[in-house]
PDB file of C-alpha atoms and ligand atoms in Angstrom:
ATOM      1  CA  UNK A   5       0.177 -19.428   4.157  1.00  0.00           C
ATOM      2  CA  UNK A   6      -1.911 -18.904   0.615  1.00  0.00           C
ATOM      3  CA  UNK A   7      -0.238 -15.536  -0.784  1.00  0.00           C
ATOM      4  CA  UNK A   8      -2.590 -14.205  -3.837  1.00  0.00           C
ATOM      5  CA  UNK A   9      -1.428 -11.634  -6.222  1.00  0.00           C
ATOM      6  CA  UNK A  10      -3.629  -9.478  -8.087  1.00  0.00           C
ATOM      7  CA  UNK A  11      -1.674  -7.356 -10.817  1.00  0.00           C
ATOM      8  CA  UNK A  12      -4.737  -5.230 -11.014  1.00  0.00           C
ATOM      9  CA  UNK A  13      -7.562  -3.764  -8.232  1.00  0.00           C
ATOM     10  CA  UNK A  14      -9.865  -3.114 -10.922  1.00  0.00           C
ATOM     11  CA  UNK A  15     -10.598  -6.527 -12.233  1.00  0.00           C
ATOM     12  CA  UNK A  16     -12.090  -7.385  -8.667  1.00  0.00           C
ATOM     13  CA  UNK A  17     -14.755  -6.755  -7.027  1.00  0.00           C
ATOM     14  CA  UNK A  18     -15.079  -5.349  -3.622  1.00  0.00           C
ATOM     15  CA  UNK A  19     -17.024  -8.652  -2.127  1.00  0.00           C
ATOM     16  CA  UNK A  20     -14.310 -10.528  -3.979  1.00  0.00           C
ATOM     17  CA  UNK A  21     -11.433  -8.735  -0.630  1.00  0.00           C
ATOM     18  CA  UNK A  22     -14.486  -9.089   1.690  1.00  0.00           C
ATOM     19  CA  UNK A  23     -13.147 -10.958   4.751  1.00  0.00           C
ATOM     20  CA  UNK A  24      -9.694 -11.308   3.474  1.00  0.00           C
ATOM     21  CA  UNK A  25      -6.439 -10.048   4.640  1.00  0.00           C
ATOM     22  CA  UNK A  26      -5.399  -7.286   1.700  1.00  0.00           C
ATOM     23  CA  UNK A  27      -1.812  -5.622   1.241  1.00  0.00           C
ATOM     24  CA  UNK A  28      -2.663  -2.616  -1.254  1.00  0.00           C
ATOM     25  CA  UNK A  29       0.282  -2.081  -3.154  1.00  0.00           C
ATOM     26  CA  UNK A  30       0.710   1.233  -5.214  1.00  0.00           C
ATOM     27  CA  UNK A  31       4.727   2.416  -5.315  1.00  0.00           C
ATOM     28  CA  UNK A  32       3.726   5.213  -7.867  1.00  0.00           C
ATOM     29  CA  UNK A  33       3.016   6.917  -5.580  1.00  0.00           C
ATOM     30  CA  UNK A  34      -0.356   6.955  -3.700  1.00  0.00           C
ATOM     31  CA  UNK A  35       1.141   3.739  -0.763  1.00  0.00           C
ATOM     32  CA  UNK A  36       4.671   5.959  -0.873  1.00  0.00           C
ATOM     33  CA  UNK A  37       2.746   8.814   0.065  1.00  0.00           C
ATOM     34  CA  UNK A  38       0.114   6.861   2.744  1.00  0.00           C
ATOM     35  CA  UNK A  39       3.333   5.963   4.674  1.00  0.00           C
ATOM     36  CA  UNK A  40       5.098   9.304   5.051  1.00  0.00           C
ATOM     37  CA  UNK A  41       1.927  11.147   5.804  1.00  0.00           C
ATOM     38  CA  UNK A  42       1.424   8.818   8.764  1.00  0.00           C
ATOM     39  CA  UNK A  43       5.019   8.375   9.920  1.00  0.00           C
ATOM     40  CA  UNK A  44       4.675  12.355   9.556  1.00  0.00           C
ATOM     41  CA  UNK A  45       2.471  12.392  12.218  1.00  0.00           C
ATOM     42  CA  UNK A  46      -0.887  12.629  10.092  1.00  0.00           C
ATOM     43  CA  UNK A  47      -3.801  11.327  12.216  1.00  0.00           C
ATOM     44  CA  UNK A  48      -5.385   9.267   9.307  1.00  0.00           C
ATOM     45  CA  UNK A  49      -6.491   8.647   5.627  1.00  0.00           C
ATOM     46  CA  UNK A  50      -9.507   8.212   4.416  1.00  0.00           C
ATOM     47  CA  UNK A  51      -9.312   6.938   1.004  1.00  0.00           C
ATOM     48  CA  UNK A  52     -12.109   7.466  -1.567  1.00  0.00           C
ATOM     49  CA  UNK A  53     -12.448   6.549  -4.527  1.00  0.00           C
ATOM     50  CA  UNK A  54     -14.218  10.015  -6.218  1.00  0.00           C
ATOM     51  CA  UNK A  55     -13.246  13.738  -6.258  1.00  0.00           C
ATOM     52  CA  UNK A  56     -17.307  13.692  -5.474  1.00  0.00           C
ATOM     53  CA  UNK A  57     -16.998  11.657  -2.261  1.00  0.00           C
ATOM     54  CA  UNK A  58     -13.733  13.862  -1.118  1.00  0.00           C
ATOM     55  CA  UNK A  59     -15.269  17.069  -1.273  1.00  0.00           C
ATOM     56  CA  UNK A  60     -18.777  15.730   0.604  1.00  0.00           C
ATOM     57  CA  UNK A  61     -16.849  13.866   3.379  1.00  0.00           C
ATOM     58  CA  UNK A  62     -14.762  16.893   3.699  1.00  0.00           C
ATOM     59  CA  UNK A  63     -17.803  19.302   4.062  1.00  0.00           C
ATOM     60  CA  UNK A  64     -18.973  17.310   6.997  1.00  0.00           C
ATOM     61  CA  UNK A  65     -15.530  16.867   8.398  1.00  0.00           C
ATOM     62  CA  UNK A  66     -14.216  20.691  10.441  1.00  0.00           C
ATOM     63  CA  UNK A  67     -12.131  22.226   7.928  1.00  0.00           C
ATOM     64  CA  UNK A  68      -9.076  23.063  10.327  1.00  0.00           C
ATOM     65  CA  UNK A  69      -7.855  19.652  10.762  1.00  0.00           C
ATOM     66  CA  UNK A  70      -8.665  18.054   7.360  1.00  0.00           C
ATOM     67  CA  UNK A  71      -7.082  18.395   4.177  1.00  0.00           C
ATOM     68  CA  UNK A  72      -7.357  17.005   0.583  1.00  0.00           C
ATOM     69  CA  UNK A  73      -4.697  15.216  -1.116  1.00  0.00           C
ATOM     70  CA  UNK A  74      -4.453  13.507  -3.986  1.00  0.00           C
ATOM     71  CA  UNK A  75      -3.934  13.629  -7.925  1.00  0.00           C
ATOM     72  CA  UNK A  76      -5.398  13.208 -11.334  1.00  0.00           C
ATOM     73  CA  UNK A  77      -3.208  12.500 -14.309  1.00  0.00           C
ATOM     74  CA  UNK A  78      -0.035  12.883 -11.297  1.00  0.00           C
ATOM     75  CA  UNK A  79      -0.792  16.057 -10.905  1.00  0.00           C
ATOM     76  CA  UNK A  80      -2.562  17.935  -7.386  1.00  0.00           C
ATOM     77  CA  UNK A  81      -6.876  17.858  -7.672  1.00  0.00           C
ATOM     78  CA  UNK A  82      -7.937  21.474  -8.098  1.00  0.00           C
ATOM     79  CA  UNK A  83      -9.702  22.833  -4.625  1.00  0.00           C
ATOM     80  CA  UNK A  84      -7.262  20.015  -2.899  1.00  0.00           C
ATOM     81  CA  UNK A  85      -4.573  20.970  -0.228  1.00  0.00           C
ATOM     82  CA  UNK A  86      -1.976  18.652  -1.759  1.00  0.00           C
ATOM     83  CA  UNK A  87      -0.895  16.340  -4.478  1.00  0.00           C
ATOM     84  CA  UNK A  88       0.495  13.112  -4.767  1.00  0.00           C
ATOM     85  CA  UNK A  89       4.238  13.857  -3.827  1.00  0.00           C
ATOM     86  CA  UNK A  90       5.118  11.861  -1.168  1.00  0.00           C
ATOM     87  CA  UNK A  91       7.298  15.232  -0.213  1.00  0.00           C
ATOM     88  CA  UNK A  92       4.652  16.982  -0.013  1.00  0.00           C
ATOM     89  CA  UNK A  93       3.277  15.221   2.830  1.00  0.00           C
ATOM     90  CA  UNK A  94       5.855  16.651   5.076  1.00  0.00           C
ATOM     91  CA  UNK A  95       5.786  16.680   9.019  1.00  0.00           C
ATOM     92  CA  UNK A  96       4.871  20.798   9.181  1.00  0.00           C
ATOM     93  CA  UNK A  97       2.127  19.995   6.980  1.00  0.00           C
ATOM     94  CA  UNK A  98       0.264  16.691   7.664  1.00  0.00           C
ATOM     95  CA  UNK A  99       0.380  16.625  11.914  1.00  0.00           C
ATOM     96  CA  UNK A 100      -2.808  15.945  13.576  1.00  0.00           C
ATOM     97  CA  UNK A 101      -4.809  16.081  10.383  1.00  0.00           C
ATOM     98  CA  UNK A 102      -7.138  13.682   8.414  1.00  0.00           C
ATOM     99  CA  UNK A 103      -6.108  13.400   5.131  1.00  0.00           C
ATOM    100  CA  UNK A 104      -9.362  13.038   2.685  1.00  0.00           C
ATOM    101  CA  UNK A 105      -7.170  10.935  -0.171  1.00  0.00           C
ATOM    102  CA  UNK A 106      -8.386  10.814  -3.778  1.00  0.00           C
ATOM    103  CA  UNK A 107      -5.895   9.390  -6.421  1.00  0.00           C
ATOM    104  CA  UNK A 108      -6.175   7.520  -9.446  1.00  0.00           C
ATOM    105  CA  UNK A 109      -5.961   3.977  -8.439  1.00  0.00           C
ATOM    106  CA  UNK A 110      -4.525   3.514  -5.316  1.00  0.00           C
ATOM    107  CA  UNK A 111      -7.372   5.229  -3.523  1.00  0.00           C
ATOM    108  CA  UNK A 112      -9.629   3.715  -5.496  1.00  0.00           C
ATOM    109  CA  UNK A 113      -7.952   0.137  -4.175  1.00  0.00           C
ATOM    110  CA  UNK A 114      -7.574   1.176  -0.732  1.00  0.00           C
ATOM    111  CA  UNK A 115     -12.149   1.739  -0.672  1.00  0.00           C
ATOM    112  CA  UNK A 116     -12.470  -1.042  -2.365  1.00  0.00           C
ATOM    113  CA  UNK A 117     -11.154  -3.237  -0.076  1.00  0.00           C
ATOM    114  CA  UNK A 118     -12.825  -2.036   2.898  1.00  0.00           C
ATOM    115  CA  UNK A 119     -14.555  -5.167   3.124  1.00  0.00           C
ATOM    116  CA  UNK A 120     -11.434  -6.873   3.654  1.00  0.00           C
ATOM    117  CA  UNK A 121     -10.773  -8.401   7.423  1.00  0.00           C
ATOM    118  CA  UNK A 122      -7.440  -6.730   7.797  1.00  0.00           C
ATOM    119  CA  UNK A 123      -6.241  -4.208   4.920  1.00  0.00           C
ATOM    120  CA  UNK A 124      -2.311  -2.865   4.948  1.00  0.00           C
ATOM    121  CA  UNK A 125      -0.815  -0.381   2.590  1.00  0.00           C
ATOM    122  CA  UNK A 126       2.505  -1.776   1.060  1.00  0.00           C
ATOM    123  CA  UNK A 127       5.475  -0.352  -0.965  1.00  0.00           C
ATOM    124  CA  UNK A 128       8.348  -0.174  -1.282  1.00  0.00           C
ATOM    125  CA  UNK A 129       9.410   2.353   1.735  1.00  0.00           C
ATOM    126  CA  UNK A 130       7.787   0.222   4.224  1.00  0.00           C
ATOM    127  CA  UNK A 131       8.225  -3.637   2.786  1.00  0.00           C
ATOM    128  CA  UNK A 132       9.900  -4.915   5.770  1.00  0.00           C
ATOM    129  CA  UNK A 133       7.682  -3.891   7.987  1.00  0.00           C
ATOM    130  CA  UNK A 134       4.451  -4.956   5.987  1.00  0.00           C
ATOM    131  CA  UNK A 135       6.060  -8.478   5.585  1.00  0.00           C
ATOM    132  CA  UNK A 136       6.932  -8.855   9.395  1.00  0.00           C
ATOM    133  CA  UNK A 137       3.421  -8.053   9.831  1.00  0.00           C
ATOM    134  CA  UNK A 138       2.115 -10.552   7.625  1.00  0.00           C
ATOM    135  CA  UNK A 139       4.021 -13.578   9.339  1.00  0.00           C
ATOM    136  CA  UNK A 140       3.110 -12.497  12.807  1.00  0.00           C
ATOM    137  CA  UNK A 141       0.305 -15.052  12.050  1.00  0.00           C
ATOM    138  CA  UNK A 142       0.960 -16.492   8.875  1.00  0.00           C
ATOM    139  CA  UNK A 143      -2.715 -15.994   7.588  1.00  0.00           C
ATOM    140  CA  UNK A 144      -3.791 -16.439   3.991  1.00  0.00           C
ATOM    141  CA  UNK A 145      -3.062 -12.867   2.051  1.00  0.00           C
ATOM    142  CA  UNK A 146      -4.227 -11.037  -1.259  1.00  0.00           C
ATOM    143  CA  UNK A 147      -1.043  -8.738  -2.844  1.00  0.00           C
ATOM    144  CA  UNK A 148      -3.881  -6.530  -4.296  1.00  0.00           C
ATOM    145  CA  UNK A 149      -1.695  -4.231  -7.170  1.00  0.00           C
ATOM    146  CA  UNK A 150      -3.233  -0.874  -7.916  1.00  0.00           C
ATOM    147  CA  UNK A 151      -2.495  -0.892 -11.603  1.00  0.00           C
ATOM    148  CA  UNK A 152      -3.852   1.688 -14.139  1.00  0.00           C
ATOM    149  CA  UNK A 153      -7.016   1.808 -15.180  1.00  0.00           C
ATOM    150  CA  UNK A 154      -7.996  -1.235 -17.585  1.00  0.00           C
ATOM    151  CA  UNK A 155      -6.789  -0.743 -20.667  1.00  0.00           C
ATOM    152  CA  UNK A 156      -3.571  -1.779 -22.289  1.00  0.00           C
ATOM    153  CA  UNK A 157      -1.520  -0.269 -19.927  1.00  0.00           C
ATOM    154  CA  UNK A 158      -3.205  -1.549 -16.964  1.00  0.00           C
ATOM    155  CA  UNK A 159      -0.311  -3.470 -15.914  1.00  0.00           C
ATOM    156  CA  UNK A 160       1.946  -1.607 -13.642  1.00  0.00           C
ATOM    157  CA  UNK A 161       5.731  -3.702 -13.420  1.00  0.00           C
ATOM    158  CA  UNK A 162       6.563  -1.522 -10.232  1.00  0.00           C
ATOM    159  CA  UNK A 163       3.734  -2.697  -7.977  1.00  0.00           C
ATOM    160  CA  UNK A 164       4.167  -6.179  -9.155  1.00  0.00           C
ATOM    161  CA  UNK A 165       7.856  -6.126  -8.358  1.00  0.00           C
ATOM    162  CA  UNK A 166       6.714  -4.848  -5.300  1.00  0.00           C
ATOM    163  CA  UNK A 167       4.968  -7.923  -4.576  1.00  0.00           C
ATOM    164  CA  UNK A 168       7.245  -9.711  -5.902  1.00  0.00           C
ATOM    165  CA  UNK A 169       9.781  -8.178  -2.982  1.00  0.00           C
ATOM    166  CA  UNK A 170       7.329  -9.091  -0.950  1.00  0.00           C
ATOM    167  CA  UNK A 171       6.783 -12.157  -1.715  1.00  0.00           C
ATOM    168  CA  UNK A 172      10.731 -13.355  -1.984  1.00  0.00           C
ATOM    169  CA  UNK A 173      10.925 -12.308   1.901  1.00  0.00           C
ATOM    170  CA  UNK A 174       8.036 -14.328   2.888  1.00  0.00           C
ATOM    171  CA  UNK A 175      10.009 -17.181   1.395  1.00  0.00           C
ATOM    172  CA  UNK A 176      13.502 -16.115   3.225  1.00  0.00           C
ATOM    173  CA  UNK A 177      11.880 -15.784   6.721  1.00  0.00           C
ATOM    174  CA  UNK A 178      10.940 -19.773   6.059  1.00  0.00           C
ATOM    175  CA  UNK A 179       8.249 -19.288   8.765  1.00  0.00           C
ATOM    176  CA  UNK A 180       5.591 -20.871   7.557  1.00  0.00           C
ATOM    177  CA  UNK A 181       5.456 -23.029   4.648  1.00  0.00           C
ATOM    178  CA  UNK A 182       3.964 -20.802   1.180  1.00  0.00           C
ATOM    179  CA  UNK A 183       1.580 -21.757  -1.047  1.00  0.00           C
ATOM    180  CA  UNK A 184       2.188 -19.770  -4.056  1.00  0.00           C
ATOM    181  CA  UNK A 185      -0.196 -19.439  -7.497  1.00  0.00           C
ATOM    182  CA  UNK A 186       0.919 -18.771 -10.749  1.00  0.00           C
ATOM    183  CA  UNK A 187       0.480 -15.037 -10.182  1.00  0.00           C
ATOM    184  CA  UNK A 188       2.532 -15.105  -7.131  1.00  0.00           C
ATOM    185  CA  UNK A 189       5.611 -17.194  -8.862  1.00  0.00           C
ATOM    186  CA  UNK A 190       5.555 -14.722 -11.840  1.00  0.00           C
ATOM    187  CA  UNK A 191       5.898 -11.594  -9.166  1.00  0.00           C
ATOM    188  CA  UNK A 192       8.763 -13.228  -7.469  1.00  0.00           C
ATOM    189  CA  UNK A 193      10.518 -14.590 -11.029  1.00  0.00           C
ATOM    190  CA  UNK A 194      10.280 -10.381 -11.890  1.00  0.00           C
ATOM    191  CA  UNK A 195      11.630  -9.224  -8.471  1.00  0.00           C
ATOM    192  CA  UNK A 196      14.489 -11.406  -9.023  1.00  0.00           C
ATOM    193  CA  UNK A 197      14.988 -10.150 -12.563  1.00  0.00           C
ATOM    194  CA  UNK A 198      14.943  -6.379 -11.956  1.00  0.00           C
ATOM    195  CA  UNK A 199      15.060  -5.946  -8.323  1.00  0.00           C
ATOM    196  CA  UNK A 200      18.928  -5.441  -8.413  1.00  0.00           C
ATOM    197  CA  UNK A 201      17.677  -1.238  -9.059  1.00  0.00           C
ATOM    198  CA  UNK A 202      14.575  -0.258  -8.599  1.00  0.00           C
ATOM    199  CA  UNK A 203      15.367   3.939  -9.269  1.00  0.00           C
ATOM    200  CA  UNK A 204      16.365   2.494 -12.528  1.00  0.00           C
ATOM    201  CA  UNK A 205      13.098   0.213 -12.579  1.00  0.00           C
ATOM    202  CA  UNK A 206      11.195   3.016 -12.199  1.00  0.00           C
ATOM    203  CA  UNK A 207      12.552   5.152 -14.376  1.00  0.00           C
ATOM    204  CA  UNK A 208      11.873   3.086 -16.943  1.00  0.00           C
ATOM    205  CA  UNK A 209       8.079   2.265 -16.025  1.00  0.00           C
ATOM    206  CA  UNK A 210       5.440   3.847 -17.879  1.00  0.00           C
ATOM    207  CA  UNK A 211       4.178   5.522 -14.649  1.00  0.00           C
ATOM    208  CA  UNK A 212       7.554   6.728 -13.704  1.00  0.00           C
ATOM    209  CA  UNK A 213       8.403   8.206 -17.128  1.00  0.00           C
ATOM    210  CA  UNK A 214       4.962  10.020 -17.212  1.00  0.00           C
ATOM    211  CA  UNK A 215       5.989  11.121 -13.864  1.00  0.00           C
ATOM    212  CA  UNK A 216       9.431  12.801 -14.516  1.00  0.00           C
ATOM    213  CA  UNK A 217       7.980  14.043 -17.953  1.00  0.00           C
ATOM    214  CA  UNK A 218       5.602  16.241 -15.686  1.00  0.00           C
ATOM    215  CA  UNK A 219       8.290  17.176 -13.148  1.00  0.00           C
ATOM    216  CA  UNK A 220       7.724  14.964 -10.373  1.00  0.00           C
ATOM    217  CA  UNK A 221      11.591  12.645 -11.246  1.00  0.00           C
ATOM    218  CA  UNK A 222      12.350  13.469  -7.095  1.00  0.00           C
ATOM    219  CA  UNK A 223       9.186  11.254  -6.230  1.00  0.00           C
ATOM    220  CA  UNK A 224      11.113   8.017  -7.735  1.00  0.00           C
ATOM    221  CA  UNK A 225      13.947   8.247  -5.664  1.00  0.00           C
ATOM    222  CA  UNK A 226      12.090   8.518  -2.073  1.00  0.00           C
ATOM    223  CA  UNK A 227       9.390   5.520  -3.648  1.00  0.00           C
ATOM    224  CA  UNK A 228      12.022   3.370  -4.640  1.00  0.00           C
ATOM    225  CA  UNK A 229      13.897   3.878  -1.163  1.00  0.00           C
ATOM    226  CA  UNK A 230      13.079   0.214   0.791  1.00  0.00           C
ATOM    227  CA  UNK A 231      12.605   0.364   4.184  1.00  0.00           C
ATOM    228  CA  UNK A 232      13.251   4.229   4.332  1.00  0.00           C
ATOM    229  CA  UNK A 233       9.676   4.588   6.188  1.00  0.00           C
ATOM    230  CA  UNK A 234       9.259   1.331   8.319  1.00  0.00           C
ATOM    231  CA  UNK A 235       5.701   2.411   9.269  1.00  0.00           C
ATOM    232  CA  UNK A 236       2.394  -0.116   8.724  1.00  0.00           C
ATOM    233  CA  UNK A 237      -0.587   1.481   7.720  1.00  0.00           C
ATOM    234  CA  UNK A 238      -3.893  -0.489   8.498  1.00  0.00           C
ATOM    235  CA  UNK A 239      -6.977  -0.180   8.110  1.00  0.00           C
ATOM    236  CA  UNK A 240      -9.203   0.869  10.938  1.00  0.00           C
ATOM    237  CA  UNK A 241     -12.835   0.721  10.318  1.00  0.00           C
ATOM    238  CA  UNK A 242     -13.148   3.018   7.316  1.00  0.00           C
ATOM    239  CA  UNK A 243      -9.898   5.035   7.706  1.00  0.00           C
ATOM    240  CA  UNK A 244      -6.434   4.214   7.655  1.00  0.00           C
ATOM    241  CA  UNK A 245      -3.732   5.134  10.614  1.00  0.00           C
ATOM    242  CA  UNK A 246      -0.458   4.396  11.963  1.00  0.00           C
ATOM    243  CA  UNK A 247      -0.513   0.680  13.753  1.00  0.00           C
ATOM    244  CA  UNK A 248       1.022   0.644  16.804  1.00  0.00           C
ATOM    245  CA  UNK A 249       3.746  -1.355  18.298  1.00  0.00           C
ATOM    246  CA  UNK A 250       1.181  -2.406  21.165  1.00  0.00           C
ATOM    247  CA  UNK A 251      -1.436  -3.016  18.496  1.00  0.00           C
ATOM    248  CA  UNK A 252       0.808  -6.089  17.242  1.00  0.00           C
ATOM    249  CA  UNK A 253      -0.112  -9.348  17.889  1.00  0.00           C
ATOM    250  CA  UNK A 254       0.971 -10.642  21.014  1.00  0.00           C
ATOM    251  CA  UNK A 255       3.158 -13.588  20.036  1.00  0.00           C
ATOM    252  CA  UNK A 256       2.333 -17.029  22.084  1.00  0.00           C
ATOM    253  CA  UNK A 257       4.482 -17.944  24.487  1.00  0.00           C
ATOM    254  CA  UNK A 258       6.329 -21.037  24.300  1.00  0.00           C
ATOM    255  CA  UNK A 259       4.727 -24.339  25.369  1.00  0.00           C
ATOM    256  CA  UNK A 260       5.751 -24.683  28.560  1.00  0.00           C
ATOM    257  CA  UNK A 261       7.355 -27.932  28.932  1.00  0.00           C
ATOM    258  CA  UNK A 262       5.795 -30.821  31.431  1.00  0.00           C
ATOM    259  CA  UNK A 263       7.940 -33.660  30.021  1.00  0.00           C
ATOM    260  CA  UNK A 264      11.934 -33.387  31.491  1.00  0.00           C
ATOM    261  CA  UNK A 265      14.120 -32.182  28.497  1.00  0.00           C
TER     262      UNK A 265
HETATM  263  C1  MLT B   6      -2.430   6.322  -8.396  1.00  0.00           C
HETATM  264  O1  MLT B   6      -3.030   6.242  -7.332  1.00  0.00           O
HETATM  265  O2  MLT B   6      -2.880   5.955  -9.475  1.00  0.00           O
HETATM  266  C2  MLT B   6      -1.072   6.910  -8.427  1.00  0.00           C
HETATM  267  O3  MLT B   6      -0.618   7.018  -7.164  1.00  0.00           O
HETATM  268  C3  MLT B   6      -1.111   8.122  -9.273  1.00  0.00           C
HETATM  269  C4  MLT B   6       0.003   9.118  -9.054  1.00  0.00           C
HETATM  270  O4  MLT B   6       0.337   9.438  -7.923  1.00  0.00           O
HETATM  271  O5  MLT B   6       0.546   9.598 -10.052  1.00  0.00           O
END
């Protein structure tokens, strides 16, 4: 089991995901928010990668059960229904409706892998559950970090910590033997030196403090919150929805044994 690590979505290409299995990984915020909009009953995402291509899908789409979410600069796209505050996406609001999702990166991420052959969206909220889906086959994967745009600041230390997480459970569950690149050791070697609190790593990240600076401090509480929304989000088709327990795998039954014990 080959686990890649990308610390940034915008050095690759979309053909470069095509036909692999992709884990988008954006804690700040727009994966956070993909995972409580679906466990909060929304009926899917579609994730583009332009305010342009949100406002045309959502002029063919019936008003009543779509909305626009999404951010630039953190804060809510004007003519959008929502921001990027995970608590925004609450229950009351999000039910039965497709969510036409434009953020900074993270959206961006999300279209460009929809090549990929199997695409989840992973942070923090929902690790667990992201990593038991990845060893119910123990396929090759691509940790694809959302990042910032190039830049000097492209790097973002949350999402690779993230993977990093991610990546140190694979190795617990000892399920399948991991081959891990350079990329992949240097995300685990970080979650292992500032895992221990992740409020306090992302408090200190340049997204987070940009973030709190423009009143959004609540959001790094419920994104640094592991396991608090142990939902999978995958990719069907060109939308994203909630993956249901009969969609998983059906495991393979034991060998049954011919030879006496
Ligand atoms: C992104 O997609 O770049 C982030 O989620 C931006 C944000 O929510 O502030």
């Amino acid at each position: 089991m080959r686990i890649e690590v990308s610390f940034n979505a915008a050095q690759l290409d979309e053909l470069q995901l095509r036909d692999k299995n992709v884990v988008v990984i954006d804690v700040l915020r727009a994966s956070t928010t993909v995972a409580v909009a679906l466990a909060n009953g929304a009926r899917e995402i579609i994730p583009v990668a332009t305010i342009e291509s949100a406002v045309k899908i959502s002029g063919s789409l019936f008003g009543e059960v779509t909305l626009r979410g999404g951010e630039r600069n953190g804060r809510m796209i004007e003519g959008f229904n929502l921001g990027n505050s995970p608590a925004e996406y609450t229950d009351a609001t999000v039910r039965g409706k497709s969510i036409i999702f434009c953020t900074t990166n993270g959206s961006v991420a999300m279209a460009k892998s929809r090549y990929a052959r199997r695409l989840f969206v992973g942070s923090f909220v929902n690790l667990s559950a992201i990593v038991d889906a990845m060893l119910e086959d123990g396929e090759d994967y691509v940790l694809l970090c959302a990042g910032k745009p190039s830049g000097l600041r492209s790097f973002s230390i949350e999402d690779a910590v993230c993977a990093g997480m991610m990546i140190q459970k694979l190795i617990q569950a000892k399920k399948f033997p991991l081959d891990l690149p350079d990329a992949s050791r240097a995300a685990a070697t970080l979650y292992k030196g500032l895992g221990r609190s992740l409020l306090k790593l992302l408090k200190l990240s340049d997204h987070g403090q940009y973030l709190a600076e423009i009143g959004f401090a609540a959001d790094l509480k419920l994104c640094a919150a592991v396991d608090s929304v142990p939902v999978v989000p995958v990719q069907q088709g060109t939308v994203i929805k909630l993956r249901k327990p009969e969609e998983r795998p059906v495991a393979e039954p034991d060998p049954v044994r011919t030879e006496p014990a």
